[in-house]
Amino acid sequence: MTNDPKRKTGNTDPGRNAGRTGKAGKTDQTGNTASGRLKKALAPYEKVLTKNPDDAAAWAGKAAVLLRFHVYKDSLKAFDKALEIEPLNPGYLFEKGFVLLKLEREEEALQAFDWVLEIKPESDKTWNLKTSVLCRLGQQEKALAACEKALASNPKIAGAWHAKGTVLSDLDSYEEALKAYDEALKLNQNLARTWEGKAFVLYKLDRFMEALNAYDTALKLNPNNAKTWVGKGLVHLRLSRQKRALDTFNKAISIKPDFAEAWLYKGEALALVDKDEEALRAYERALKIKPDYAEAWKAKISVSSKLGIEMDEEDMEEEWKEEWKEEKPEIKRSTWTRKSDIGVEIKNAAKEGKYNKFGKKEDQGPEIKRNTWTRKAQEGEETKKYMGKKTDKKRGGTERKTGKRKEQKK
């Protein structure tokens, strides 16, 4: 079965990408429809099940194919059939939990993950998803208690140490989080998402060069994690390395083209080198992916004003206009997005010269808050992390008008 982290940030495997069309009418470069590819992928499992309907592995294989093609309800039914035959198979239970997350049934998913941890307490990916879901539900203390309980009975569970670090980081206890991540890495040096988590807390502690080293290690272990590339790019921005930051954001986009946050920060990097028109296009791309992305709207308005482009009021939906009037935009949370407007803070810090070329603060720089979500995946997961419920509201059309340029005063 596919490692959950790779589901989250994107996977370059052509078989997985083929299934992402999701519509029967879609065709790939060879002219095959998605429904045709799904039918072909299911065929060997259907053949086995016709002969032996009690083959748990065949049911699980069928479920995995359906999951890959985003047919979640049927995938869940197939995993349930597999579990009727092998009720204590931790792999099937984990995948069932993951499908339940895709169906936004978090409480049931947590039950499945608890079963996995009863059978296989050292499962780091299960700890990762369980704590991520609890944090998303605002139950950080419960998540931390679960980690402490597990470590009290067995202090050599790397996944529990990683999960503890994730929760502590979410609670802004960065020094303690760093200690927990280090404990996890003492037990297992090959945990990409733990290196990513460590990199983030080092970044929060203004230890930028150490953060870069940790991100590099994470990327050696999992080079296809778009979220990790974005994290590395943010460090480069804080070090005033706009060109390197832009390269890393482009890398993230090449892995996951629909990663709205990567487009936002690409826009910030472009704006910092006065490529405002390109920055505007990047912000518009972020908004096409995520129409209610408050930070992207604010950035678009700012750069549009700089370019002399008047934003029509109809371009902004009423709920967002009201929030901006109050200067309290609601920012939807994802695995790695921060609470504050990072791009603006980085931009201001760079202009004010608060960071020298080595990234050391010459005076107090802006504080960047971290968001509730952590190594999602990060899916993840690209380490796989659970990104939580899809919060974007479907709206009629995501294209935005750029407005008309203001007439130049004569």
GROMACS .gro file of C-alpha atoms in nm:
model
  410
    1MET     CA    1   0.000   0.000   0.000
    2THR     CA    2   0.106   0.353  -0.064
    3ASN     CA    3   0.280   0.541   0.213
    4ASP     CA    4   0.034   0.802   0.335
    5PRO     CA    5   0.278   1.096   0.334
    6LYS     CA    6   0.302   1.085  -0.042
    7ARG     CA    7  -0.068   1.131  -0.087
    8LYS     CA    8  -0.067   1.476   0.063
    9THR     CA    9   0.185   1.684  -0.118
   10GLY     CA   10   0.171   1.512  -0.449
   11ASN     CA   11   0.340   1.217  -0.611
   12THR     CA   12   0.512   1.206  -0.946
   13ASP     CA   13   0.423   0.841  -1.001
   14PRO     CA   14   0.242   0.838  -1.337
   15GLY     CA   15  -0.003   0.574  -1.216
   16ARG     CA   16  -0.115   0.791  -0.928
   17ASN     CA   17  -0.135   1.104  -1.137
   18ALA     CA   18  -0.342   0.922  -1.395
   19GLY     CA   19  -0.615   0.863  -1.141
   20ARG     CA   20  -0.643   1.226  -1.045
   21THR     CA   21  -0.859   1.319  -1.338
   22GLY     CA   22  -1.158   1.185  -1.149
   23LYS     CA   23  -1.398   1.219  -1.443
   24ALA     CA   24  -1.483   0.954  -1.695
   25GLY     CA   25  -1.447   1.198  -1.981
   26LYS     CA   26  -1.091   1.298  -1.894
   27THR     CA   27  -0.814   1.146  -2.098
   28ASP     CA   28  -0.442   1.114  -2.047
   29GLN     CA   29  -0.172   1.155  -2.311
   30THR     CA   30  -0.242   0.807  -2.445
   31GLY     CA   31  -0.612   0.881  -2.488
   32ASN     CA   32  -0.732   0.654  -2.206
   33THR     CA   33  -1.026   0.773  -1.997
   34ALA     CA   34  -1.012   0.776  -1.617
   35SER     CA   35  -1.296   0.525  -1.598
   36GLY     CA   36  -1.110   0.300  -1.839
   37ARG     CA   37  -0.793   0.320  -1.633
   38LEU     CA   38  -0.988   0.249  -1.315
   39LYS     CA   39  -1.155  -0.055  -1.469
   40LYS     CA   40  -0.819  -0.184  -1.591
   41ALA     CA   41  -0.657  -0.132  -1.249
   42LEU     CA   42  -0.941  -0.314  -1.073
   43ALA     CA   43  -0.951  -0.608  -1.313
   44PRO     CA   44  -0.689  -0.834  -1.147
   45TYR     CA   45  -0.850  -0.793  -0.804
   46GLU     CA   46  -1.200  -0.854  -0.939
   47LYS     CA   47  -1.073  -1.171  -1.104
   48VAL     CA   48  -0.931  -1.302  -0.777
   49LEU     CA   49  -1.245  -1.210  -0.583
   50THR     CA   50  -1.465  -1.388  -0.834
   51LYS     CA   51  -1.281  -1.709  -0.755
   52ASN     CA   52  -1.232  -1.642  -0.384
   53PRO     CA   53  -1.449  -1.371  -0.224
   54ASP     CA   54  -1.274  -1.430   0.110
   55ASP     CA   55  -0.933  -1.309  -0.011
   56ALA     CA   56  -0.858  -1.018   0.224
   57ALA     CA   57  -0.554  -0.904   0.027
   58ALA     CA   58  -0.760  -0.879  -0.290
   59TRP     CA   59  -1.023  -0.668  -0.115
   60ALA     CA   60  -0.749  -0.444   0.025
   61GLY     CA   61  -0.589  -0.417  -0.318
   62LYS     CA   62  -0.922  -0.318  -0.470
   63ALA     CA   63  -0.971  -0.062  -0.193
   64ALA     CA   64  -0.627   0.087  -0.256
   65VAL     CA   65  -0.704   0.129  -0.627
   66LEU     CA   66  -1.036   0.298  -0.550
   67LEU     CA   67  -0.860   0.525  -0.303
   68ARG     CA   68  -0.603   0.621  -0.564
   69PHE     CA   69  -0.882   0.714  -0.803
   70HIS     CA   70  -1.060   0.913  -0.529
   71VAL     CA   71  -1.361   0.679  -0.513
   72TYR     CA   72  -1.364   0.705  -0.135
   73LYS     CA   73  -1.698   0.552  -0.039
   74ASP     CA   74  -1.638   0.238  -0.244
   75SER     CA   75  -1.282   0.223  -0.112
   76LEU     CA   76  -1.414   0.227   0.245
   77LYS     CA   77  -1.655  -0.057   0.167
   78ALA     CA   78  -1.372  -0.265   0.023
   79PHE     CA   79  -1.149  -0.205   0.327
   80ASP     CA   80  -1.440  -0.306   0.551
   81LYS     CA   81  -1.468  -0.632   0.356
   82ALA     CA   82  -1.097  -0.694   0.405
   83LEU     CA   83  -1.131  -0.625   0.778
   84GLU     CA   84  -1.423  -0.866   0.809
   85ILE     CA   85  -1.177  -1.134   0.705
   86GLU     CA   86  -0.870  -0.999   0.890
   87PRO     CA   87  -1.005  -0.768   1.163
   88LEU     CA   88  -0.668  -0.705   1.329
   89ASN     CA   89  -0.462  -0.625   1.021
   90PRO     CA   90  -0.293  -0.291   1.112
   91GLY     CA   91  -0.232  -0.200   0.749
   92TYR     CA   92  -0.598  -0.232   0.657
   93LEU     CA   93  -0.703  -0.042   0.969
   94PHE     CA   94  -0.464   0.242   0.890
   95GLU     CA   95  -0.585   0.273   0.533
   96LYS     CA   96  -0.946   0.265   0.653
   97GLY     CA   97  -0.865   0.552   0.888
   98PHE     CA   98  -0.710   0.745   0.603
   99VAL     CA   99  -1.017   0.697   0.382
  100LEU     CA  100  -1.238   0.814   0.670
  101LEU     CA  101  -1.031   1.130   0.686
  102LYS     CA  102  -1.088   1.188   0.316
  103LEU     CA  103  -1.461   1.151   0.388
  104GLU     CA  104  -1.426   1.406   0.673
  105ARG     CA  105  -1.527   1.152   0.937
  106GLU     CA  106  -1.253   1.239   1.186
  107GLU     CA  107  -1.391   1.073   1.498
  108GLU     CA  108  -1.424   0.737   1.321
  109ALA     CA  109  -1.076   0.782   1.175
  110LEU     CA  110  -0.936   0.838   1.524
  111GLN     CA  111  -1.095   0.511   1.638
  112ALA     CA  112  -0.927   0.329   1.351
  113PHE     CA  113  -0.590   0.485   1.436
  114ASP     CA  114  -0.631   0.387   1.802
  115TRP     CA  115  -0.683   0.027   1.693
  116VAL     CA  116  -0.366   0.043   1.485
  117LEU     CA  117  -0.166   0.174   1.781
  118GLU     CA  118  -0.302  -0.101   2.006
  119ILE     CA  119  -0.164  -0.356   1.761
  120LYS     CA  120   0.142  -0.167   1.641
  121PRO     CA  121   0.235   0.106   1.893
  122GLU     CA  122   0.555   0.197   1.707
  123SER     CA  123   0.372   0.305   1.389
  124ASP     CA  124   0.508   0.656   1.340
  125LYS     CA  125   0.278   0.739   1.049
  126THR     CA  126  -0.025   0.649   1.262
  127TRP     CA  127   0.093   0.867   1.547
  128ASN     CA  128   0.149   1.144   1.295
  129LEU     CA  129  -0.204   1.132   1.158
  130LYS     CA  130  -0.370   1.083   1.496
  131THR     CA  131  -0.204   1.386   1.655
  132SER     CA  132  -0.260   1.597   1.345
  133VAL     CA  133  -0.632   1.522   1.355
  134LEU     CA  134  -0.652   1.595   1.728
  135CYS     CA  135  -0.472   1.927   1.678
  136ARG     CA  136  -0.705   2.018   1.396
  137LEU     CA  137  -0.997   1.951   1.628
  138GLY     CA  138  -0.837   2.178   1.888
  139GLN     CA  139  -0.753   1.888   2.120
  140GLN     CA  140  -0.381   1.953   2.163
  141GLU     CA  141  -0.380   1.865   2.532
  142LYS     CA  142  -0.545   1.531   2.456
  143ALA     CA  143  -0.289   1.465   2.184
  144LEU     CA  144  -0.003   1.549   2.420
  145ALA     CA  145  -0.146   1.324   2.692
  146ALA     CA  146  -0.167   1.035   2.444
  147CYS     CA  147   0.199   1.082   2.352
  148GLU     CA  148   0.308   1.097   2.715
  149LYS     CA  149   0.112   0.783   2.798
  150ALA     CA  150   0.270   0.591   2.513
  151LEU     CA  151   0.622   0.708   2.601
  152ALA     CA  152   0.572   0.620   2.967
  153SER     CA  153   0.513   0.259   2.868
  154ASN     CA  154   0.779   0.253   2.597
  155PRO     CA  155   1.021   0.547   2.560
  156LYS     CA  156   1.164   0.401   2.240
  157ILE     CA  157   0.864   0.474   2.017
  158ALA     CA  158   1.006   0.720   1.765
  159GLY     CA  159   0.663   0.801   1.627
  160ALA     CA  160   0.535   0.906   1.969
  161TRP     CA  161   0.837   1.135   2.019
  162HIS     CA  162   0.772   1.288   1.679
  163ALA     CA  163   0.404   1.334   1.762
  164LYS     CA  164   0.495   1.499   2.092
  165GLY     CA  165   0.723   1.739   1.908
  166THR     CA  166   0.445   1.819   1.664
  167VAL     CA  167   0.197   1.901   1.940
  168LEU     CA  168   0.449   2.109   2.138
  169SER     CA  169   0.537   2.301   1.822
  170ASP     CA  170   0.168   2.362   1.767
  171LEU     CA  171   0.152   2.504   2.120
  172ASP     CA  172   0.449   2.734   2.040
  173SER     CA  173   0.675   2.546   2.285
  174TYR     CA  174   0.959   2.536   2.036
  175GLU     CA  175   1.249   2.450   2.268
  176GLU     CA  176   1.057   2.154   2.411
  177ALA     CA  177   0.946   2.052   2.064
  178LEU     CA  178   1.308   2.051   1.946
  179LYS     CA  179   1.401   1.815   2.230
  180ALA     CA  180   1.121   1.578   2.136
  181TYR     CA  181   1.219   1.576   1.769
  182ASP     CA  182   1.580   1.506   1.866
  183GLU     CA  183   1.467   1.210   2.076
  184ALA     CA  184   1.277   1.072   1.777
  185LEU     CA  185   1.581   1.112   1.553
  186LYS     CA  186   1.803   0.933   1.804
  187LEU     CA  187   1.579   0.632   1.753
  188ASN     CA  188   1.533   0.669   1.377
  189GLN     CA  189   1.742   0.901   1.162
  190ASN     CA  190   1.531   0.830   0.854
  191LEU     CA  191   1.209   1.005   0.957
  192ALA     CA  192   1.170   1.273   0.690
  193ARG     CA  193   0.876   1.442   0.858
  194THR     CA  194   1.068   1.462   1.187
  195TRP     CA  195   1.354   1.641   1.013
  196GLU     CA  196   1.094   1.872   0.862
  197GLY     CA  197   0.940   1.937   1.203
  198LYS     CA  198   1.283   2.004   1.350
  199ALA     CA  199   1.360   2.244   1.066
  200PHE     CA  200   1.045   2.441   1.138
  201VAL     CA  201   1.113   2.486   1.509
  202LEU     CA  202   1.474   2.587   1.434
  203TYR     CA  203   1.332   2.845   1.196
  204LYS     CA  204   1.101   2.969   1.471
  205LEU     CA  205   1.401   2.995   1.704
  206ASP     CA  206   1.587   3.210   1.446
  207ARG     CA  207   1.847   2.937   1.393
  208PHE     CA  208   1.822   2.970   1.018
  209MET     CA  209   2.133   2.788   0.898
  210GLU     CA  210   2.050   2.489   1.117
  211ALA     CA  211   1.697   2.501   0.981
  212LEU     CA  212   1.828   2.487   0.624
  213ASN     CA  213   2.044   2.186   0.709
  214ALA     CA  214   1.745   2.007   0.860
  215TYR     CA  215   1.526   2.086   0.558
  216ASP     CA  216   1.800   1.954   0.330
  217THR     CA  217   1.813   1.629   0.526
  218ALA     CA  218   1.434   1.595   0.504
  219LEU     CA  219   1.448   1.650   0.128
  220LYS     CA  220   1.720   1.389   0.083
  221LEU     CA  221   1.486   1.141   0.248
  222ASN     CA  222   1.173   1.261   0.068
  223PRO     CA  223   1.247   1.494  -0.226
  224ASN     CA  224   0.885   1.496  -0.343
  225ASN     CA  225   0.741   1.677  -0.042
  226ALA     CA  226   0.619   2.012  -0.174
  227LYS     CA  227   0.554   2.142   0.177
  228THR     CA  228   0.916   2.086   0.275
  229TRP     CA  229   1.037   2.280  -0.028
  230VAL     CA  230   0.813   2.571   0.071
  231GLY     CA  231   0.948   2.561   0.425
  232LYS     CA  232   1.303   2.579   0.292
  233GLY     CA  233   1.202   2.868   0.067
  234LEU     CA  234   1.067   3.065   0.363
  235VAL     CA  235   1.404   3.032   0.537
  236HIS     CA  236   1.577   3.167   0.226
  237LEU     CA  237   1.338   3.464   0.232
  238ARG     CA  238   1.433   3.538   0.592
  239LEU     CA  239   1.797   3.529   0.484
  240SER     CA  240   1.722   3.774   0.201
  241ARG     CA  241   1.802   3.509  -0.059
  242GLN     CA  242   1.513   3.585  -0.291
  243LYS     CA  243   1.653   3.401  -0.593
  244ARG     CA  244   1.706   3.080  -0.397
  245ALA     CA  245   1.365   3.118  -0.237
  246LEU     CA  246   1.205   3.155  -0.579
  247ASP     CA  247   1.380   2.841  -0.701
  248THR     CA  248   1.250   2.638  -0.408
  249PHE     CA  249   0.893   2.766  -0.449
  250ASN     CA  250   0.909   2.674  -0.818
  251LYS     CA  251   1.027   2.328  -0.718
  252ALA     CA  252   0.730   2.291  -0.484
  253ILE     CA  253   0.494   2.397  -0.762
  254SER     CA  254   0.649   2.149  -1.004
  255ILE     CA  255   0.567   1.874  -0.753
  256LYS     CA  256   0.222   2.002  -0.662
  257PRO     CA  257   0.085   2.257  -0.911
  258ASP     CA  258  -0.233   2.313  -0.707
  259PHE     CA  259  -0.045   2.414  -0.390
  260ALA     CA  260  -0.194   2.759  -0.321
  261GLU     CA  261   0.056   2.848  -0.049
  262ALA     CA  262   0.350   2.780  -0.283
  263TRP     CA  263   0.202   3.023  -0.536
  264LEU     CA  264   0.148   3.284  -0.264
  265TYR     CA  265   0.508   3.274  -0.147
  266LYS     CA  266   0.636   3.265  -0.502
  267GLY     CA  267   0.449   3.591  -0.544
  268GLU     CA  268   0.612   3.732  -0.231
  269ALA     CA  269   0.958   3.638  -0.358
  270LEU     CA  270   0.886   3.805  -0.693
  271ALA     CA  271   0.750   4.117  -0.523
  272LEU     CA  272   1.070   4.148  -0.319
  273VAL     CA  273   1.273   4.176  -0.640
  274ASP     CA  274   1.023   4.423  -0.792
  275LYS     CA  275   0.875   4.177  -1.042
  276ASP     CA  276   0.528   4.298  -0.955
  277GLU     CA  277   0.343   4.183  -1.266
  278GLU     CA  278   0.475   3.828  -1.223
  279ALA     CA  279   0.391   3.847  -0.854
  280LEU     CA  280   0.035   3.948  -0.942
  281ARG     CA  281  -0.001   3.646  -1.169
  282ALA     CA  282   0.124   3.421  -0.889
  283TYR     CA  283  -0.129   3.564  -0.644
  284GLU     CA  284  -0.408   3.519  -0.898
  285ARG     CA  285  -0.302   3.157  -0.945
  286ALA     CA  286  -0.320   3.104  -0.568
  287LEU     CA  287  -0.671   3.251  -0.565
  288LYS     CA  288  -0.782   3.039  -0.856
  289ILE     CA  289  -0.688   2.734  -0.649
  290LYS     CA  290  -0.819   2.873  -0.320
  291PRO     CA  291  -1.072   3.153  -0.382
  292ASP     CA  292  -1.115   3.250  -0.015
  293TYR     CA  293  -0.742   3.270   0.061
  294ALA     CA  294  -0.723   3.592   0.267
  295GLU     CA  295  -0.345   3.635   0.255
  296ALA     CA  296  -0.344   3.600  -0.123
  297TRP     CA  297  -0.623   3.857  -0.156
  298LYS     CA  298  -0.433   4.105   0.060
  299ALA     CA  299  -0.115   4.049  -0.139
  300LYS     CA  300  -0.301   4.087  -0.469
  301ILE     CA  301  -0.460   4.414  -0.357
  302SER     CA  302  -0.123   4.547  -0.243
  303VAL     CA  303   0.064   4.468  -0.563
  304SER     CA  304  -0.230   4.581  -0.779
  305SER     CA  305  -0.222   4.918  -0.607
  306LYS     CA  306   0.151   4.941  -0.668
  307LEU     CA  307   0.093   4.868  -1.037
  308GLY     CA  308  -0.184   5.128  -1.058
  309ILE     CA  309  -0.455   4.868  -1.112
  310GLU     CA  310  -0.792   4.950  -0.964
  311MET     CA  311  -0.965   4.655  -0.801
  312ASP     CA  312  -1.337   4.643  -0.877
  313GLU     CA  313  -1.549   4.588  -0.569
  314GLU     CA  314  -1.726   4.301  -0.736
  315ASP     CA  315  -1.392   4.121  -0.746
  316MET     CA  316  -1.407   4.076  -0.371
  317GLU     CA  317  -1.676   3.866  -0.210
  318GLU     CA  318  -1.880   4.038   0.058
  319GLU     CA  319  -1.759   3.827   0.348
  320TRP     CA  320  -1.395   3.902   0.270
  321LYS     CA  321  -1.455   4.275   0.220
  322GLU     CA  322  -1.617   4.296   0.562
  323GLU     CA  323  -1.331   4.109   0.726
  324TRP     CA  324  -1.071   4.332   0.563
  325LYS     CA  325  -1.257   4.641   0.684
  326GLU     CA  326  -1.217   4.505   1.034
  327GLU     CA  327  -0.854   4.411   0.957
  328LYS     CA  328  -0.919   4.068   1.097
  329PRO     CA  329  -0.912   3.831   0.801
  330GLU     CA  330  -0.980   3.470   0.879
  331ILE     CA  331  -0.696   3.259   0.746
  332LYS     CA  332  -0.784   2.902   0.664
  333ARG     CA  333  -0.537   2.665   0.822
  334SER     CA  334  -0.336   2.401   0.646
  335THR     CA  335  -0.051   2.179   0.744
  336TRP     CA  336   0.208   2.447   0.729
  337THR     CA  337   0.049   2.788   0.684
  338ARG     CA  338   0.122   3.026   0.969
  339LYS     CA  339  -0.121   3.244   1.159
  340SER     CA  340   0.032   3.574   1.056
  341ASP     CA  341   0.096   3.727   0.717
  342ILE     CA  342   0.446   3.589   0.671
  343GLY     CA  343   0.503   3.741   0.332
  344VAL     CA  344   0.433   4.093   0.454
  345GLU     CA  345   0.648   4.046   0.764
  346ILE     CA  346   0.939   3.912   0.563
  347LYS     CA  347   0.904   4.198   0.317
  348ASN     CA  348   0.899   4.459   0.592
  349ALA     CA  349   1.192   4.297   0.771
  350ALA     CA  350   1.398   4.298   0.453
  351LYS     CA  351   1.318   4.662   0.377
  352GLU     CA  352   1.399   4.771   0.731
  353GLY     CA  353   1.728   4.581   0.726
  354LYS     CA  354   1.645   4.377   1.032
  355TYR     CA  355   1.826   4.073   0.893
  356ASN     CA  356   2.177   4.072   0.760
  357LYS     CA  357   2.301   3.832   0.495
  358PHE     CA  358   2.369   3.568   0.758
  359GLY     CA  359   2.015   3.591   0.890
  360LYS     CA  360   2.104   3.723   1.236
  361LYS     CA  361   1.873   3.984   1.378
  362GLU     CA  362   2.026   4.324   1.434
  363ASP     CA  363   1.719   4.419   1.631
  364GLN     CA  364   1.391   4.257   1.713
  365GLY     CA  365   1.235   4.123   1.395
  366PRO     CA  366   0.872   4.039   1.332
  367GLU     CA  367   0.724   3.743   1.511
  368ILE     CA  368   0.583   3.477   1.283
  369LYS     CA  369   0.314   3.265   1.438
  370ARG     CA  370   0.275   2.901   1.354
  371ASN     CA  371  -0.052   2.742   1.261
  372THR     CA  372  -0.231   2.452   1.420
  373TRP     CA  373  -0.139   2.204   1.157
  374THR     CA  374   0.183   2.019   1.157
  375ARG     CA  375   0.355   1.746   0.989
  376LYS     CA  376   0.061   1.729   0.815
  377ALA     CA  377   0.240   1.443   0.552
  378GLN     CA  378   0.264   1.636   0.528
  379GLU     CA  379   0.145   1.404   0.414
  380GLY     CA  380   0.200   1.332   0.360
  381GLU     CA  381   0.227   1.235   0.300
  382GLU     CA  382   0.524   1.408   0.115
  383THR     CA  383   0.551   1.283   0.459
  384LYS     CA  384   0.188   1.239   0.464
  385LYS     CA  385   0.000   1.467   0.685
  386TYR     CA  386  -0.359   1.503   0.720
  387MET     CA  387  -0.456   1.844   0.596
  388GLY     CA  388  -0.789   1.832   0.759
  389LYS     CA  389  -1.132   1.913   0.632
  390LYS     CA  390  -1.153   2.092   0.307
  391THR     CA  391  -1.263   2.436   0.414
  392ASP     CA  392  -1.269   2.616   0.083
  393LYS     CA  393  -1.624   2.700  -0.011
  394LYS     CA  394  -1.722   2.616  -0.363
  395ARG     CA  395  -1.813   2.932  -0.536
  396GLY     CA  396  -1.948   3.011  -0.871
  397GLY     CA  397  -1.630   3.076  -1.061
  398THR     CA  398  -1.289   3.151  -0.925
  399GLU     CA  399  -1.160   3.381  -1.195
  400ARG     CA  400  -1.100   3.735  -1.068
  401LYS     CA  401  -1.096   4.051  -1.267
  402THR     CA  402  -0.781   4.247  -1.239
  403GLY     CA  403  -0.961   4.571  -1.298
  404LYS     CA  404  -0.860   4.863  -1.506
  405ARG     CA  405  -0.550   5.068  -1.476
  406LYS     CA  406  -0.606   5.406  -1.322
  407GLU     CA  407  -0.576   5.692  -1.564
  408GLN     CA  408  -0.243   5.861  -1.523
  409LYS     CA  409  -0.266   6.218  -1.409
  410LYS     CA  410  -0.154   6.456  -1.673
   0.00000   0.00000   0.00000
